[in-house]
Amino acid sequence: MIVLGVESSCDETGLALYDTQRGLLAHALHSQIAMHREYGGVVPELASRDHVRRTLPLLNEVMQKAAIQKHDIDAIAYTQGPGLAGALLVGASFACGLGMALNKPVLGVHHLEGHLLSPLLASQPPEFPFIALLVSGGHTQLMRVDGIGAYQLLGETLDDAAGEAFDKSAKLLGLPYPGGPEISRLAEFGNPGVFTFPRPMLHSKDLNFSFSGLKTAVLTVVKNQTANICEQSKADIARGFVDALVDVLVAKCVTAMKESGLKRLVIAGGVGANRQLRAALNAAAAKRRFQVYYPELEFCTDNGAMIAFAGAMRLKKNPAAATRDYGFNVRPRWPLHELSAA
C-alpha cells in the first residue's frame, strides 16, 4: 500500500510517499524560514499562501523521485491538526481534492502522532511500549506509548513549550529567527556557571513542565546588562539558559522511565535535534541503563514523511479508517490523548 502524506500545519510544506512493503519511497520539503525571518516569526496568512504555491510542485517532485504515477497511490494522508487553521486548510483541501480526482481514500492525521512515530522510520526503530518526549515549539509532553493510537499523557507544560522558550530567549539576545538553533549554537561558546538560571518544576514530584519563568529570568539578566552587551556575555547567558532547560527535560525523562519501569525512551519534535539535549539524554541513559531513540535529523522538524508513515500505520491496522467522503474539517487544537487506538 502506497500512502501519500501531506504536511502543512505551520511553516513547512512537506509531501512524501510511503510504501508499507518498501518503506519510504520519496519525500520533499519546502521551509518558509527565509520568508518569515524579517518578521521575527511565522505570519499565518503568508504561511497559508505559500503552502498553496508549493504543494503541487512538491507533489510532482516526489512522484518523479519515486518513479510512480499518481494512480499508483492507494491512499492520501494529510495533517488535520493541530496547527495554524489557514495552513491546515490548504493541506486538507489539497489532499481531499486530489483524492476526489483520483478516486482514492483520504485520512486526516494528528500532527503530533506523526512526530511521535517518526523515530520508527529509522533503520533500527524502537518497539512498543515506550516513553516518548514530544518537545517542539508548540508542545512539551511526556507520553506512554503502548501502540498506534494507544497514548497515555503523563505530563505536559503548564505554559510555554520548550521550543517557544528557546525562540523567545534567543530573540531577547538579538539572535535571528528561528532562534532555537541559534541560541543552541551560541551556547557552545558560553562558559558554564557564569549565569545560573532557575530549573522550573525540577522538584515538583510530577511530570509537568513550566518554562515561562525561565524565559523571564533570561529577560531580567539581559535587562541588567549594559546597553551594548558583549558577545561573550550573550554566549554565557545562552549557555546558562540551555543548561537549565536541558536539565529539566532530562530529569523529567529519567523520572518517567523510573516510574514506568520501561527501558525505551523516544524523543520527537524539533527540539529533539538539539545537540546539548541529545548529549545529556545519552549520558543519563547510559547511567540509568535505558535506550534512547531519535528521529533522523531531517525528520525532527515538520515533514511529509511522518504524516505518510502515521497514515500508513493506521491504515495497515484498519483500512476502513480512510474515507471517500471528501468533505473535510481541520482541528487547530487537538489533544493527542483524544486519539483512539488503531
Short mmCIF file of N, CA and C in Angstrom, two decimals, residues 30-119:
data_model
loop_
_atom_site.label_atom_id
_atom_site.label_comp_id
_atom_site.label_asym_id
_atom_site.label_seq_id
_atom_site.Cartn_x
_atom_site.Cartn_y
_atom_site.Cartn_z
N HIS A 30 9.61 22.04 1.68
CA HIS A 30 9.95 23.46 1.49
C HIS A 30 9.74 24.17 2.81
N SER A 31 10.78 24.86 3.29
CA SER A 31 10.71 25.63 4.53
C SER A 31 10.51 27.11 4.20
N GLN A 32 9.68 27.76 5.00
CA GLN A 32 9.40 29.18 4.82
C GLN A 32 10.25 30.08 5.72
N ILE A 33 11.31 29.54 6.30
CA ILE A 33 12.11 30.31 7.26
C ILE A 33 12.55 31.65 6.70
N ALA A 34 13.09 31.63 5.48
CA ALA A 34 13.60 32.87 4.88
C ALA A 34 12.50 33.92 4.75
N MET A 35 11.29 33.48 4.40
CA MET A 35 10.19 34.42 4.21
C MET A 35 9.75 35.06 5.53
N HIS A 36 9.74 34.27 6.61
CA HIS A 36 9.25 34.77 7.90
C HIS A 36 10.33 35.47 8.72
N ARG A 37 11.59 35.31 8.33
CA ARG A 37 12.68 35.84 9.16
C ARG A 37 12.57 37.35 9.39
N GLU A 38 12.19 38.07 8.36
CA GLU A 38 12.13 39.53 8.51
C GLU A 38 11.04 39.98 9.47
N TYR A 39 10.07 39.08 9.76
CA TYR A 39 9.01 39.41 10.71
C TYR A 39 9.31 38.88 12.11
N GLY A 40 10.36 38.10 12.24
CA GLY A 40 10.73 37.56 13.55
C GLY A 40 9.87 36.42 14.02
N GLY A 41 9.05 35.86 13.15
CA GLY A 41 8.17 34.74 13.50
C GLY A 41 7.23 34.44 12.36
N VAL A 42 6.44 33.39 12.51
CA VAL A 42 5.55 32.94 11.45
C VAL A 42 4.35 33.87 11.32
N VAL A 43 4.09 34.34 10.11
CA VAL A 43 2.90 35.14 9.80
C VAL A 43 1.87 34.19 9.18
N PRO A 44 0.78 33.85 9.88
CA PRO A 44 -0.13 32.80 9.42
C PRO A 44 -0.64 32.98 7.99
N GLU A 45 -1.04 34.19 7.62
CA GLU A 45 -1.58 34.40 6.28
C GLU A 45 -0.53 34.15 5.21
N LEU A 46 0.68 34.62 5.44
CA LEU A 46 1.75 34.38 4.49
C LEU A 46 2.07 32.89 4.39
N ALA A 47 2.02 32.20 5.54
CA ALA A 47 2.28 30.76 5.54
C ALA A 47 1.25 30.03 4.68
N SER A 48 -0.02 30.38 4.85
CA SER A 48 -1.08 29.72 4.08
C SER A 48 -0.90 29.93 2.58
N ARG A 49 -0.61 31.16 2.18
CA ARG A 49 -0.45 31.44 0.76
C ARG A 49 0.74 30.68 0.17
N ASP A 50 1.80 30.55 0.95
CA ASP A 50 2.96 29.85 0.42
C ASP A 50 2.70 28.35 0.27
N HIS A 51 1.90 27.79 1.19
CA HIS A 51 1.52 26.38 1.03
C HIS A 51 0.79 26.17 -0.29
N VAL A 52 -0.07 27.10 -0.65
CA VAL A 52 -0.81 26.99 -1.91
C VAL A 52 0.15 26.91 -3.09
N ARG A 53 1.21 27.72 -3.04
CA ARG A 53 2.18 27.74 -4.13
C ARG A 53 3.04 26.48 -4.19
N ARG A 54 3.25 25.83 -3.06
CA ARG A 54 4.27 24.78 -3.00
C ARG A 54 3.75 23.36 -3.16
N THR A 55 2.48 23.11 -2.84
CA THR A 55 2.01 21.72 -2.76
C THR A 55 2.11 20.97 -4.09
N LEU A 56 1.63 21.56 -5.16
CA LEU A 56 1.64 20.85 -6.44
C LEU A 56 3.06 20.61 -6.97
N PRO A 57 3.96 21.61 -6.94
CA PRO A 57 5.34 21.32 -7.36
C PRO A 57 6.00 20.23 -6.51
N LEU A 58 5.74 20.22 -5.21
CA LEU A 58 6.32 19.19 -4.35
C LEU A 58 5.72 17.82 -4.65
N LEU A 59 4.43 17.78 -4.99
CA LEU A 59 3.82 16.52 -5.40
C LEU A 59 4.52 15.96 -6.64
N ASN A 60 4.72 16.81 -7.63
CA ASN A 60 5.41 16.36 -8.85
C ASN A 60 6.82 15.89 -8.54
N GLU A 61 7.47 16.56 -7.59
CA GLU A 61 8.85 16.18 -7.23
C GLU A 61 8.90 14.79 -6.60
N VAL A 62 7.99 14.49 -5.66
CA VAL A 62 8.05 13.18 -5.02
C VAL A 62 7.61 12.07 -5.99
N MET A 63 6.69 12.39 -6.89
CA MET A 63 6.29 11.38 -7.87
C MET A 63 7.47 11.01 -8.77
N GLN A 64 8.24 12.03 -9.18
CA GLN A 64 9.42 11.77 -10.02
C GLN A 64 10.49 11.00 -9.25
N LYS A 65 10.72 11.37 -8.01
CA LYS A 65 11.73 10.67 -7.21
C LYS A 65 11.36 9.20 -7.01
N ALA A 66 10.09 8.94 -6.76
CA ALA A 66 9.64 7.57 -6.52
C ALA A 66 9.43 6.78 -7.79
N ALA A 67 9.41 7.48 -8.94
CA ALA A 67 9.21 6.84 -10.25
C ALA A 67 7.89 6.07 -10.30
N ILE A 68 6.82 6.70 -9.79
CA ILE A 68 5.50 6.10 -9.89
C ILE A 68 4.54 7.14 -10.46
N GLN A 69 3.33 6.68 -10.78
CA GLN A 69 2.29 7.56 -11.31
C GLN A 69 1.26 7.84 -10.22
N LYS A 70 0.50 8.89 -10.42
CA LYS A 70 -0.48 9.27 -9.39
C LYS A 70 -1.50 8.17 -9.13
N HIS A 71 -1.85 7.42 -10.17
CA HIS A 71 -2.85 6.37 -9.96
C HIS A 71 -2.30 5.19 -9.15
N ASP A 72 -0.96 5.16 -8.93
CA ASP A 72 -0.37 4.11 -8.10
C ASP A 72 -0.58 4.37 -6.61
N ILE A 73 -0.95 5.60 -6.25
CA ILE A 73 -1.21 5.93 -4.85
C ILE A 73 -2.46 5.20 -4.38
N ASP A 74 -2.38 4.59 -3.21
CA ASP A 74 -3.53 3.86 -2.66
C ASP A 74 -4.37 4.70 -1.70
N ALA A 75 -3.74 5.64 -1.02
CA ALA A 75 -4.47 6.49 -0.07
C ALA A 75 -3.67 7.77 0.16
N ILE A 76 -4.36 8.80 0.65
CA ILE A 76 -3.72 10.09 0.92
C ILE A 76 -3.96 10.47 2.37
N ALA A 77 -2.88 10.72 3.11
CA ALA A 77 -2.97 11.16 4.50
C ALA A 77 -2.56 12.62 4.57
N TYR A 78 -3.26 13.39 5.36
CA TYR A 78 -2.94 14.81 5.49
C TYR A 78 -3.02 15.22 6.96
N THR A 79 -2.30 16.26 7.31
CA THR A 79 -2.33 16.76 8.68
C THR A 79 -3.65 17.48 8.92
N GLN A 80 -4.45 16.95 9.81
CA GLN A 80 -5.76 17.54 10.13
C GLN A 80 -5.65 18.51 11.30
N GLY A 81 -4.61 18.39 12.11
CA GLY A 81 -4.40 19.27 13.24
C GLY A 81 -3.40 18.63 14.18
N PRO A 82 -3.00 19.32 15.23
CA PRO A 82 -3.21 20.75 15.47
C PRO A 82 -2.26 21.59 14.62
N GLY A 83 -2.51 22.90 14.59
CA GLY A 83 -1.67 23.80 13.81
C GLY A 83 -2.40 25.09 13.51
N LEU A 84 -1.86 25.86 12.56
CA LEU A 84 -2.50 27.09 12.12
C LEU A 84 -3.69 26.75 11.23
N ALA A 85 -4.85 27.32 11.52
CA ALA A 85 -6.08 26.93 10.82
C ALA A 85 -5.95 27.11 9.31
N GLY A 86 -5.48 28.27 8.87
CA GLY A 86 -5.38 28.51 7.44
C GLY A 86 -4.41 27.57 6.76
N ALA A 87 -3.28 27.32 7.40
CA ALA A 87 -2.29 26.41 6.83
C ALA A 87 -2.83 24.99 6.75
N LEU A 88 -3.53 24.56 7.80
CA LEU A 88 -4.13 23.23 7.78
C LEU A 88 -5.16 23.09 6.66
N LEU A 89 -5.94 24.14 6.44
CA LEU A 89 -6.97 24.08 5.40
C LEU A 89 -6.38 23.91 4.01
N VAL A 90 -5.20 24.48 3.79
CA VAL A 90 -4.56 24.32 2.47
C VAL A 90 -4.24 22.85 2.24
N GLY A 91 -3.58 22.22 3.22
CA GLY A 91 -3.22 20.82 3.05
C GLY A 91 -4.42 19.91 2.97
N ALA A 92 -5.44 20.18 3.78
CA ALA A 92 -6.64 19.35 3.78
C ALA A 92 -7.38 19.45 2.45
N SER A 93 -7.54 20.67 1.95
CA SER A 93 -8.26 20.84 0.68
C SER A 93 -7.48 20.24 -0.49
N PHE A 94 -6.16 20.37 -0.44
CA PHE A 94 -5.33 19.78 -1.49
C PHE A 94 -5.46 18.25 -1.48
N ALA A 95 -5.35 17.65 -0.29
CA ALA A 95 -5.40 16.19 -0.18
C ALA A 95 -6.77 15.65 -0.59
N CYS A 96 -7.83 16.31 -0.12
CA CYS A 96 -9.18 15.82 -0.43
C CYS A 96 -9.53 16.07 -1.89
N GLY A 97 -9.07 17.20 -2.45
CA GLY A 97 -9.30 17.44 -3.87
C GLY A 97 -8.58 16.43 -4.74
N LEU A 98 -7.34 16.11 -4.37
CA LEU A 98 -6.59 15.11 -5.12
C LEU A 98 -7.22 13.74 -4.96
N GLY A 99 -7.67 13.43 -3.74
CA GLY A 99 -8.34 12.15 -3.52
C GLY A 99 -9.59 12.00 -4.37
N MET A 100 -10.36 13.07 -4.47
CA MET A 100 -11.57 13.04 -5.30
C MET A 100 -11.22 12.85 -6.77
N ALA A 101 -10.18 13.57 -7.23
CA ALA A 101 -9.78 13.47 -8.64
C ALA A 101 -9.30 12.07 -9.00
N LEU A 102 -8.60 11.42 -8.05
CA LEU A 102 -8.03 10.09 -8.31
C LEU A 102 -8.93 8.96 -7.82
N ASN A 103 -10.03 9.32 -7.14
CA ASN A 103 -10.91 8.34 -6.51
C ASN A 103 -10.14 7.47 -5.52
N LYS A 104 -9.36 8.14 -4.66
CA LYS A 104 -8.58 7.45 -3.64
C LYS A 104 -9.07 7.89 -2.26
N PRO A 105 -9.03 7.00 -1.28
CA PRO A 105 -9.47 7.36 0.08
C PRO A 105 -8.49 8.32 0.75
N VAL A 106 -9.00 9.13 1.66
CA VAL A 106 -8.18 10.10 2.39
C VAL A 106 -8.33 9.88 3.89
N LEU A 107 -7.31 10.33 4.62
CA LEU A 107 -7.29 10.13 6.07
C LEU A 107 -6.64 11.34 6.73
N GLY A 108 -7.34 11.95 7.70
CA GLY A 108 -6.75 13.03 8.49
C GLY A 108 -5.86 12.46 9.58
N VAL A 109 -4.67 13.02 9.73
CA VAL A 109 -3.67 12.52 10.68
C VAL A 109 -3.37 13.59 11.72
N HIS A 110 -3.14 13.17 12.94
CA HIS A 110 -2.75 14.07 14.01
C HIS A 110 -1.27 14.41 13.85
N HIS A 111 -0.98 15.71 13.81
CA HIS A 111 0.39 16.17 13.59
C HIS A 111 1.36 15.60 14.63
N LEU A 112 0.95 15.57 15.89
CA LEU A 112 1.84 15.07 16.94
C LEU A 112 2.02 13.56 16.87
N GLU A 113 1.02 12.86 16.39
CA GLU A 113 1.21 11.42 16.18
C GLU A 113 2.28 11.19 15.11
N GLY A 114 2.29 12.04 14.11
CA GLY A 114 3.35 11.95 13.10
C GLY A 114 4.72 12.11 13.73
N HIS A 115 4.88 13.15 14.57
CA HIS A 115 6.16 13.34 15.27
C HIS A 115 6.48 12.14 16.16
N LEU A 116 5.47 11.69 16.88
CA LEU A 116 5.67 10.62 17.85
C LEU A 116 6.18 9.34 17.19
N LEU A 117 5.69 9.07 15.98
CA LEU A 117 6.05 7.83 15.29
C LEU A 117 7.25 7.99 14.36
N SER A 118 7.74 9.22 14.20
CA SER A 118 8.84 9.44 13.24
C SER A 118 10.10 8.65 13.55
N PRO A 119 10.45 8.37 14.83
CA PRO A 119 11.62 7.52 15.07
C PRO A 119 11.47 6.10 14.51
#
